[in-house]
């Protein structure tokens, strides 16, 4: 009996499911929401003089209109990310968008400084439900090899949103739509929010953590308490001439935070559902990236507020002129962010981020020199060069930093990781806003404000120097997102015949 030696048919390897074509529509929707939040953070600065005049708000109320948003935002971000993991990122995103839209309407119709402050705090709290889902939805929707391009686009949107707010706010105030003065800077969110709700329901796919999780309420209480104990006195201290209770509260924040960490460790061992997945900080890229995010946020928080006050209160410029002056910054950020992830970081690694930090320091030095030389006679076009240098540096940092922080995070923890990333940036921003009253102390208006501005820029340059040094802890080369590559923390699919390019080591 002869054996059959004819070749047997080789079964075709299983085909990878085609990515959902709706993912690009979903990306546009979540990026629009992120843009709306970013604009709302910066748009208020340009409207401060108009709000003070219309509502009779004092300096303390003005500080809370800006810092209250950041405070509520930072306090709720980690919880918002975890809620998305548990109940669905699409669901929490839509709830956050709805709440943010309602809060924007309340801000727009506020009749007193107190109501505006309360509405801004509500706006920050609802944004903390919406924003963490943006990166989580991107992380869960796009395959690994596409995320570099997506994060590059996200970085461009971040840069554009952060610096286009003042221009948009200036135009809305200048136009005085329907005689509403500054109020359209908030009311413009209503049609955008409604569109995001309707389109989000249709195009965003739902995703949750694959393992059942529960909300860690004691962890929420401890985390929020630690943030409030530190940030509330920081934002009120200068206004009240730093009473003793401010220092007591800030000192108390340290043991509360230590208690939070100890509790989270026990919670993770007991049922695996901590509010913050502390194991993420064993991922070097994540731990180093969050430290950079925190410090970078402090520098930006100081810079953007004092820059606005310098132009409007110091130089006496109109809101429109101040907004138009920032256009070179906006363009430079967007262009640099768009090319950094795809073109520069794969070739030069973390050197791109460090070059960005150094470029921002150089731009600030040039700005200080010009402000000192030209004094009150400085013009918008004379500011263009330092703004372009600074904007280019910021663009080189914001997009690759996001990719570096999240690239090695397991998908099941994407919501928690996204909440932490956003939270530390907002904590830094709130710290920066609180520190404005420490590093920016003009003795009057006009020339005194201009002089205080150059002093504050020196502090911003110092913070960016710390950012540059912290970047040495980042991986020298990011993990490469390759076609068909396995997700972090997931086993590679060995069914495909084509060999895969190995990921580069995360070690420097």
Coordinates of C-alpha atoms in Angstrom, one line a residue:
X1 CA 0.0 0.0 0.0
X2 CA 1.7 3.2 -1.1
X3 CA 1.5 6.4 0.8
X4 CA 0.1 9.5 -0.8
X5 CA 3.0 11.9 -1.3
X6 CA 1.0 14.6 -3.1
X7 CA 1.3 18.0 -1.5
X8 CA -1.4 18.8 0.9
X9 CA -3.2 22.2 0.7
X10 CA -1.9 24.7 3.2
X11 CA -4.7 26.4 5.1
X12 CA -4.6 30.1 4.5
X13 CA -3.7 32.1 7.6
X14 CA -6.6 33.8 9.3
X15 CA -7.2 37.2 8.0
X16 CA -7.0 40.2 10.4
X17 CA -10.4 41.9 10.6
X18 CA -10.4 45.1 8.6
X19 CA -10.4 48.2 10.9
X20 CA -13.7 49.9 11.3
X21 CA -13.9 52.6 8.7
X22 CA -15.9 54.7 11.1
X23 CA -12.8 55.2 13.2
X24 CA -11.8 58.3 11.4
X25 CA -15.2 59.9 11.9
X26 CA -14.9 58.9 15.6
X27 CA -11.5 60.5 15.7
X28 CA -12.8 63.8 14.2
X29 CA -15.6 63.9 16.8
X30 CA -13.4 63.2 19.9
X31 CA -10.8 65.7 18.6
X32 CA -13.5 68.3 18.2
X33 CA -14.5 67.8 21.8
X34 CA -10.9 68.0 22.9
X35 CA -10.4 71.1 20.9
X36 CA -13.5 72.6 22.5
X37 CA -12.1 71.9 26.0
X38 CA -8.7 73.3 25.1
X39 CA -10.1 76.5 23.7
X40 CA -12.2 76.9 26.7
X41 CA -9.2 76.8 29.0
X42 CA -7.4 79.6 27.1
X43 CA -10.3 81.7 25.7
X44 CA -11.2 83.0 29.1
X45 CA -7.8 84.7 29.6
X46 CA -8.4 87.1 26.7
X47 CA -11.8 88.0 28.1
X48 CA -10.7 88.8 31.6
X49 CA -10.8 92.6 31.2
X50 CA -14.3 92.5 29.7
X51 CA -15.6 90.1 32.4
X52 CA -14.1 92.3 35.2
X53 CA -15.8 95.4 33.7
X54 CA -19.2 93.8 33.0
X55 CA -19.6 91.8 36.3
X56 CA -17.4 93.9 38.6
X57 CA -15.3 90.9 39.4
X58 CA -12.3 91.4 41.7
X59 CA -8.9 89.8 41.3
X60 CA -9.8 86.8 43.5
X61 CA -12.9 86.0 41.4
X62 CA -10.9 86.4 38.2
X63 CA -8.3 84.0 39.5
X64 CA -11.0 81.5 40.4
X65 CA -12.7 81.8 37.0
X66 CA -9.5 80.4 35.5
X67 CA -8.1 78.2 38.3
X68 CA -11.5 76.8 39.4
X69 CA -11.9 75.2 36.1
X70 CA -8.4 73.6 36.2
X71 CA -9.0 72.6 39.8
X72 CA -12.3 70.7 39.2
X73 CA -10.8 69.3 36.0
X74 CA -7.7 67.9 37.6
X75 CA -9.7 66.5 40.6
X76 CA -12.1 64.5 38.4
X77 CA -9.9 63.3 35.6
X78 CA -8.6 60.1 37.1
X79 CA -12.1 59.2 38.2
X80 CA -13.5 60.0 34.8
X81 CA -10.9 57.7 33.1
X82 CA -11.8 54.8 35.4
X83 CA -15.5 55.3 34.9
X84 CA -15.0 55.0 31.2
X85 CA -13.2 51.7 31.7
X86 CA -16.0 50.4 33.8
X87 CA -19.2 51.8 32.2
X88 CA -18.0 52.4 28.6
X89 CA -15.9 55.1 27.1
X90 CA -18.5 56.2 24.6
X91 CA -21.2 56.5 27.2
X92 CA -19.0 58.6 29.6
X93 CA -17.8 60.7 26.6
X94 CA -21.4 61.5 25.6
X95 CA -22.4 62.2 29.3
X96 CA -19.4 64.5 29.6
X97 CA -20.2 66.4 26.4
X98 CA -23.8 66.9 27.5
X99 CA -22.7 68.2 30.9
X100 CA -20.0 70.4 29.4
X101 CA -22.6 71.9 27.0
X102 CA -25.0 72.7 29.8
X103 CA -22.3 74.2 32.0
X104 CA -21.2 76.4 29.0
X105 CA -24.7 77.7 28.7
X106 CA -24.7 78.5 32.5
X107 CA -21.4 80.3 32.1
X108 CA -22.7 82.3 29.1
X109 CA -25.8 83.5 31.0
X110 CA -24.0 84.1 34.4
X111 CA -25.2 87.3 36.1
X112 CA -22.6 87.6 38.8
X113 CA -19.0 86.6 39.4
X114 CA -20.1 84.0 41.9
X115 CA -22.4 82.3 39.4
X116 CA -19.7 82.4 36.7
X117 CA -17.1 80.8 39.1
X118 CA -19.6 78.1 40.1
X119 CA -20.5 77.4 36.4
X120 CA -16.8 77.2 35.5
X121 CA -16.2 74.7 38.3
X122 CA -19.1 72.6 36.9
X123 CA -17.7 73.0 33.4
X124 CA -14.3 71.6 34.6
X125 CA -16.0 68.7 36.4
X126 CA -18.0 67.7 33.3
X127 CA -14.9 68.1 31.2
X128 CA -13.2 65.6 33.5
X129 CA -15.7 63.0 32.3
X130 CA -15.3 63.9 28.6
X131 CA -11.6 64.4 28.1
X132 CA -10.1 61.1 29.5
X133 CA -12.3 59.2 27.0
X134 CA -10.6 61.0 24.1
X135 CA -7.3 59.2 24.3
X136 CA -9.0 56.0 25.6
X137 CA -11.2 55.9 22.5
X138 CA -8.2 56.5 20.3
X139 CA -6.2 53.8 22.1
X140 CA -9.0 51.3 21.9
X141 CA -10.2 52.1 18.3
X142 CA -6.9 52.4 16.4
X143 CA -4.4 49.6 15.8
X144 CA -1.0 50.2 17.2
X145 CA 0.7 51.0 13.9
X146 CA -1.7 53.8 13.2
X147 CA -1.4 55.5 16.6
X148 CA 1.8 57.4 15.8
X149 CA 0.0 59.2 13.0
X150 CA -3.1 59.7 15.2
X151 CA -1.1 61.1 18.1
X152 CA 0.7 63.4 15.7
X153 CA -2.7 64.8 14.6
X154 CA -3.8 65.0 18.2
X155 CA -0.7 66.9 19.1
X156 CA -1.5 69.4 16.3
X157 CA -5.0 69.8 17.7
X158 CA -3.7 70.3 21.2
X159 CA -1.3 73.0 20.0
X160 CA -3.9 74.7 17.9
X161 CA -6.6 74.6 20.6
X162 CA -4.2 75.9 23.3
X163 CA -3.2 79.0 21.4
X164 CA -6.2 79.7 19.1
X165 CA -8.5 80.3 22.1
X166 CA -7.2 83.9 22.6
X167 CA -7.8 84.8 19.0
X168 CA -11.2 83.3 18.8
X169 CA -12.1 85.0 22.1
X170 CA -10.8 88.3 20.8
X171 CA -12.9 88.1 17.6
X172 CA -16.1 87.2 19.5
X173 CA -15.6 90.1 21.9
X174 CA -14.7 92.5 19.1
X175 CA -17.8 91.5 17.1
X176 CA -20.1 91.8 20.3
X177 CA -22.6 89.4 18.8
X178 CA -26.2 90.4 19.7
X179 CA -24.8 92.8 22.3
X180 CA -23.6 89.9 24.4
X181 CA -20.0 91.2 24.9
X182 CA -17.9 88.3 26.3
X183 CA -20.7 85.8 26.7
X184 CA -20.4 84.2 23.2
X185 CA -17.0 82.7 24.2
X186 CA -19.0 80.2 26.2
X187 CA -22.2 80.1 24.2
X188 CA -20.3 79.0 21.1
X189 CA -19.9 75.6 22.7
X190 CA -23.6 74.9 22.5
X191 CA -23.8 74.1 18.7
X192 CA -20.5 72.3 18.9
X193 CA -21.6 70.2 21.8
X194 CA -24.9 69.3 20.3
X195 CA -23.2 68.2 17.1
X196 CA -20.7 66.1 19.0
X197 CA -23.6 64.4 20.9
X198 CA -25.5 63.5 17.7
X199 CA -22.5 62.4 15.7
X200 CA -20.9 60.6 18.6
X201 CA -23.9 58.4 19.1
X202 CA -23.7 57.3 15.4
X203 CA -19.9 56.9 14.8
X204 CA -18.1 56.1 18.1
X205 CA -17.9 52.4 19.0
X206 CA -18.3 51.4 22.6
X207 CA -15.4 49.9 24.5
X208 CA -14.7 48.9 28.1
X209 CA -12.0 47.3 30.1
X210 CA -12.1 43.5 29.3
X211 CA -11.9 42.6 33.0
X212 CA -14.9 43.6 35.2
X213 CA -13.9 46.6 37.4
X214 CA -15.6 48.5 40.2
X215 CA -15.3 52.2 41.0
X216 CA -12.9 52.7 44.0
X217 CA -14.9 55.3 46.0
X218 CA -12.5 55.6 48.9
X219 CA -9.7 56.1 46.4
X220 CA -11.7 58.8 44.8
X221 CA -12.2 60.6 48.1
X222 CA -8.5 60.4 49.0
X223 CA -7.3 61.5 45.6
X224 CA -9.6 64.5 45.5
X225 CA -8.8 65.4 49.1
X226 CA -5.1 65.4 48.4
X227 CA -5.5 67.6 45.3
X228 CA -7.8 70.1 47.0
X229 CA -5.6 70.3 50.1
X230 CA -2.6 71.2 47.9
X231 CA -4.3 73.3 45.2
X232 CA -6.9 75.3 47.1
X233 CA -4.4 77.2 49.3
X234 CA -2.1 77.6 46.3
X235 CA -4.8 79.5 44.3
X236 CA -6.0 81.5 47.3
X237 CA -2.8 82.1 49.2
X238 CA -1.5 85.2 47.5
X239 CA -5.0 86.9 47.5
X240 CA -5.2 86.4 51.3
X241 CA -1.5 87.2 52.0
X242 CA -0.6 83.6 52.8
X243 CA -2.2 82.9 56.1
X244 CA -0.9 80.0 58.2
X245 CA -3.8 77.7 57.3
X246 CA -2.6 77.7 53.7
X247 CA 0.7 76.1 54.7
X248 CA -1.0 73.7 57.0
X249 CA -3.3 72.5 54.2
X250 CA -0.5 72.1 51.8
X251 CA 1.6 70.2 54.3
X252 CA -1.4 67.9 55.1
X253 CA -1.7 67.0 51.5
X254 CA 1.5 64.9 51.7
X255 CA 0.3 62.4 54.3
X256 CA -3.1 62.2 52.6
X257 CA -1.4 61.4 49.3
X258 CA 0.8 58.8 50.9
X259 CA -2.3 57.2 52.4
X260 CA -3.9 57.2 49.0
X261 CA -0.9 55.3 47.5
X262 CA -0.9 52.8 50.4
X263 CA -4.7 52.2 50.0
X264 CA -4.4 51.8 46.2
X265 CA -1.7 49.1 46.7
X266 CA -4.0 47.2 49.1
X267 CA -6.9 47.6 46.8
X268 CA -5.0 46.2 43.8
X269 CA -4.0 43.1 45.8
X270 CA -7.5 42.6 47.2
X271 CA -9.7 42.8 44.2
X272 CA -7.7 44.3 41.3
X273 CA -10.0 47.4 40.9
X274 CA -7.9 50.4 42.2
X275 CA -8.7 53.9 41.0
X276 CA -5.1 54.3 39.8
X277 CA -3.3 51.3 38.4
X278 CA 0.0 51.9 40.2
X279 CA 1.7 49.2 38.2
X280 CA 1.6 51.7 35.3
X281 CA 4.4 53.6 37.0
X282 CA 6.6 50.6 36.6
X283 CA 6.5 51.3 32.9
X284 CA 9.4 53.6 32.5
X285 CA 8.0 55.6 29.6
X286 CA 4.8 56.2 31.5
X287 CA 6.4 57.3 34.8
X288 CA 8.9 59.6 33.2
X289 CA 6.4 61.0 30.8
X290 CA 3.9 61.9 33.5
X291 CA 6.7 63.8 35.4
X292 CA 7.5 65.7 32.3
X293 CA 3.8 66.4 31.7
X294 CA 3.4 67.8 35.2
X295 CA 6.3 70.1 35.0
X296 CA 5.5 71.2 31.5
X297 CA 2.0 72.1 32.6
X298 CA 3.3 74.4 35.3
X299 CA 5.3 76.4 32.8
X300 CA 2.4 76.7 30.4
X301 CA 0.0 77.7 33.2
X302 CA 2.2 80.6 34.2
X303 CA 3.1 81.7 30.7
X304 CA -0.3 81.9 29.0
X305 CA -2.0 84.0 31.8
X306 CA 0.9 86.5 32.3
X307 CA 1.3 86.8 28.5
X308 CA -2.3 87.9 28.2
X309 CA -2.1 90.3 31.1
X310 CA 1.1 91.8 29.7
X311 CA -0.5 92.6 26.4
X312 CA -3.8 93.9 27.6
X313 CA -3.2 95.4 31.0
X314 CA 0.5 96.2 30.5
X315 CA 0.7 97.4 26.9
X316 CA -3.0 98.5 26.8
X317 CA -3.7 96.5 23.6
X318 CA -7.2 95.5 22.6
X319 CA -8.4 91.9 22.9
X320 CA -8.3 91.6 19.1
X321 CA -4.8 92.9 18.8
X322 CA -3.6 90.6 21.6
X323 CA -5.3 87.6 19.9
X324 CA -3.8 88.4 16.5
X325 CA -0.4 88.7 18.0
X326 CA -0.6 85.0 18.9
X327 CA -1.2 83.8 15.4
X328 CA 2.5 83.0 14.6
X329 CA 2.6 81.0 17.8
X330 CA -0.4 79.0 16.8
X331 CA 0.8 78.3 13.3
X332 CA 4.3 77.2 14.6
X333 CA 2.8 74.9 17.2
X334 CA 0.5 73.2 14.7
X335 CA 3.1 72.7 12.0
X336 CA 5.8 71.4 14.4
X337 CA 3.4 69.1 16.2
X338 CA 2.2 67.7 12.8
X339 CA 5.6 66.6 11.7
X340 CA 7.3 65.7 15.0
X341 CA 5.8 62.2 15.6
X342 CA 5.9 60.9 12.0
X343 CA 9.1 62.4 10.7
X344 CA 11.4 63.4 13.5
X345 CA 10.9 61.2 16.6
X346 CA 11.3 57.8 14.7
X347 CA 14.7 59.1 13.6
X348 CA 16.0 61.1 16.5
X349 CA 14.0 59.8 19.5
X350 CA 13.7 61.9 22.7
X351 CA 16.3 64.4 21.3
X352 CA 13.3 65.9 19.5
X353 CA 11.5 66.6 22.7
X354 CA 14.6 68.0 24.3
X355 CA 15.2 70.2 21.3
X356 CA 11.7 71.5 21.7
X357 CA 12.3 72.4 25.4
X358 CA 15.5 74.2 24.5
X359 CA 13.8 76.0 21.6
X360 CA 11.1 77.3 24.0
X361 CA 13.8 78.5 26.4
X362 CA 15.6 80.3 23.6
X363 CA 12.3 81.9 22.5
X364 CA 11.6 83.1 26.0
X365 CA 15.1 84.5 26.2
X366 CA 14.6 86.4 23.0
X367 CA 11.2 87.6 24.2
X368 CA 12.7 88.9 27.4
X369 CA 15.4 90.7 25.5
X370 CA 12.9 92.4 23.1
X371 CA 10.5 93.3 25.9
X372 CA 13.4 95.0 27.8
X373 CA 14.8 96.8 24.7
X374 CA 11.6 98.1 23.2
X375 CA 9.7 98.6 26.4
X376 CA 6.2 100.0 26.1
X377 CA 6.8 100.7 22.4
X378 CA 7.1 97.0 21.4
X379 CA 5.0 96.0 18.4
X380 CA 3.2 92.7 17.4
X381 CA 5.6 92.1 14.5
X382 CA 8.6 92.4 16.8
X383 CA 7.1 89.6 19.0
X384 CA 6.7 87.3 16.0
X385 CA 10.2 85.8 16.0
X386 CA 10.2 84.7 19.7
X387 CA 6.7 83.5 19.4
X388 CA 7.6 81.3 16.3
X389 CA 10.6 79.9 18.1
X390 CA 8.5 79.1 21.2
X391 CA 5.7 77.7 19.2
X392 CA 8.0 75.4 17.3
X393 CA 9.4 74.2 20.5
X394 CA 6.0 73.5 22.0
X395 CA 4.9 71.6 18.9
X396 CA 8.0 69.4 19.1
X397 CA 7.0 68.5 22.7
X398 CA 3.3 68.1 22.9
X399 CA 2.6 65.5 20.2
X400 CA 5.5 63.0 20.8
X401 CA 5.1 63.3 24.6
X402 CA 1.6 62.0 24.4
X403 CA 2.7 59.1 22.3
X404 CA 5.7 58.4 24.6
X405 CA 3.6 58.3 27.7
X406 CA 0.9 55.9 26.4
X407 CA 2.7 53.8 23.8
X408 CA 3.6 50.9 26.3
X409 CA 0.3 51.0 28.3
X410 CA -1.8 47.8 28.2
X411 CA -5.2 48.4 26.5
X412 CA -7.2 47.4 29.5
X413 CA -5.7 50.2 31.5
X414 CA -6.0 52.9 28.8
X415 CA -8.8 54.8 30.6
X416 CA -6.9 55.0 33.9
X417 CA -3.7 55.9 32.1
X418 CA -5.4 58.6 30.0
X419 CA -7.0 60.0 33.1
X420 CA -3.6 60.2 34.9
X421 CA -1.9 61.8 31.9
X422 CA -4.6 64.5 31.6
X423 CA -4.8 64.9 35.3
X424 CA -1.1 65.6 35.9
X425 CA -1.1 68.1 33.0
X426 CA -4.0 69.9 34.5
X427 CA -2.5 69.7 38.0
X428 CA 0.6 71.3 36.5
X429 CA -1.6 74.0 34.8
X430 CA -3.4 74.7 38.0
X431 CA -0.2 74.9 40.0
X432 CA 1.1 77.3 37.4
X433 CA -2.0 79.5 37.6
X434 CA -1.6 79.5 41.4
X435 CA 2.0 80.4 41.1
X436 CA 1.2 83.4 38.9
X437 CA 0.5 85.5 41.9
X438 CA 3.9 84.5 43.3
X439 CA 6.1 85.1 40.2
X440 CA 4.1 87.9 38.7
X441 CA 3.6 90.8 41.1
X442 CA 3.3 94.1 39.3
X443 CA 3.4 97.2 41.5
X444 CA 0.9 99.0 39.2
X445 CA -0.4 99.0 35.6
X446 CA 1.3 99.8 32.3
X447 CA 5.1 99.7 32.6
X448 CA 5.0 97.9 35.9
X449 CA 3.1 95.0 34.4
X450 CA 5.6 94.9 31.5
X451 CA 8.5 94.7 34.0
X452 CA 6.8 92.0 36.0
X453 CA 6.2 90.1 32.8
X454 CA 9.9 89.7 32.0
X455 CA 10.5 88.5 35.6
X456 CA 7.8 85.9 35.2
X457 CA 9.3 84.7 31.9
X458 CA 12.5 84.0 33.8
X459 CA 10.6 81.6 36.0
X460 CA 9.0 79.9 33.0
X461 CA 12.5 79.4 31.5
X462 CA 13.7 77.9 34.7
X463 CA 10.7 75.4 34.7
X464 CA 11.4 74.5 31.1
X465 CA 15.0 73.8 32.1
X466 CA 13.7 71.3 34.6
X467 CA 11.6 69.8 31.9
X468 CA 14.6 69.4 29.7
X469 CA 16.5 67.5 32.4
X470 CA 13.5 65.3 33.2
X471 CA 13.4 64.3 29.6
X472 CA 16.6 62.3 30.0
X473 CA 14.5 59.8 31.9
X474 CA 12.4 59.1 28.8
X475 CA 13.3 56.2 26.5
X476 CA 15.9 57.3 24.0
X477 CA 13.8 55.7 21.3
X478 CA 10.0 55.2 21.5
X479 CA 8.5 51.7 20.9
X480 CA 7.8 51.5 17.2
X481 CA 4.2 51.0 16.1
X482 CA 4.5 48.5 13.3
X483 CA 1.9 47.0 11.0
X484 CA 0.5 44.0 12.7
X485 CA 2.4 44.6 15.9
X486 CA 1.1 43.3 19.1
X487 CA -0.5 45.5 21.7
X488 CA 1.5 46.3 24.7
X489 CA 0.9 43.6 27.3
X490 CA -0.7 41.3 24.6
X491 CA 0.8 38.2 23.1
X492 CA 1.9 38.6 19.5
X493 CA -0.3 37.0 16.8
X494 CA 1.9 34.4 15.2
X495 CA -0.6 33.4 12.5
X496 CA 0.8 35.7 9.9
X497 CA 3.5 34.4 7.6
X498 CA 5.3 37.7 7.2
X499 CA 8.0 38.5 9.7
X500 CA 7.5 41.4 12.0
X501 CA 10.0 44.2 12.7
X502 CA 10.9 44.0 16.4
X503 CA 10.1 46.8 18.7
X504 CA 13.0 48.8 19.9
X505 CA 14.0 48.6 23.5
X506 CA 12.6 51.1 25.8
X507 CA 15.8 51.4 27.7
X508 CA 18.0 54.4 26.8

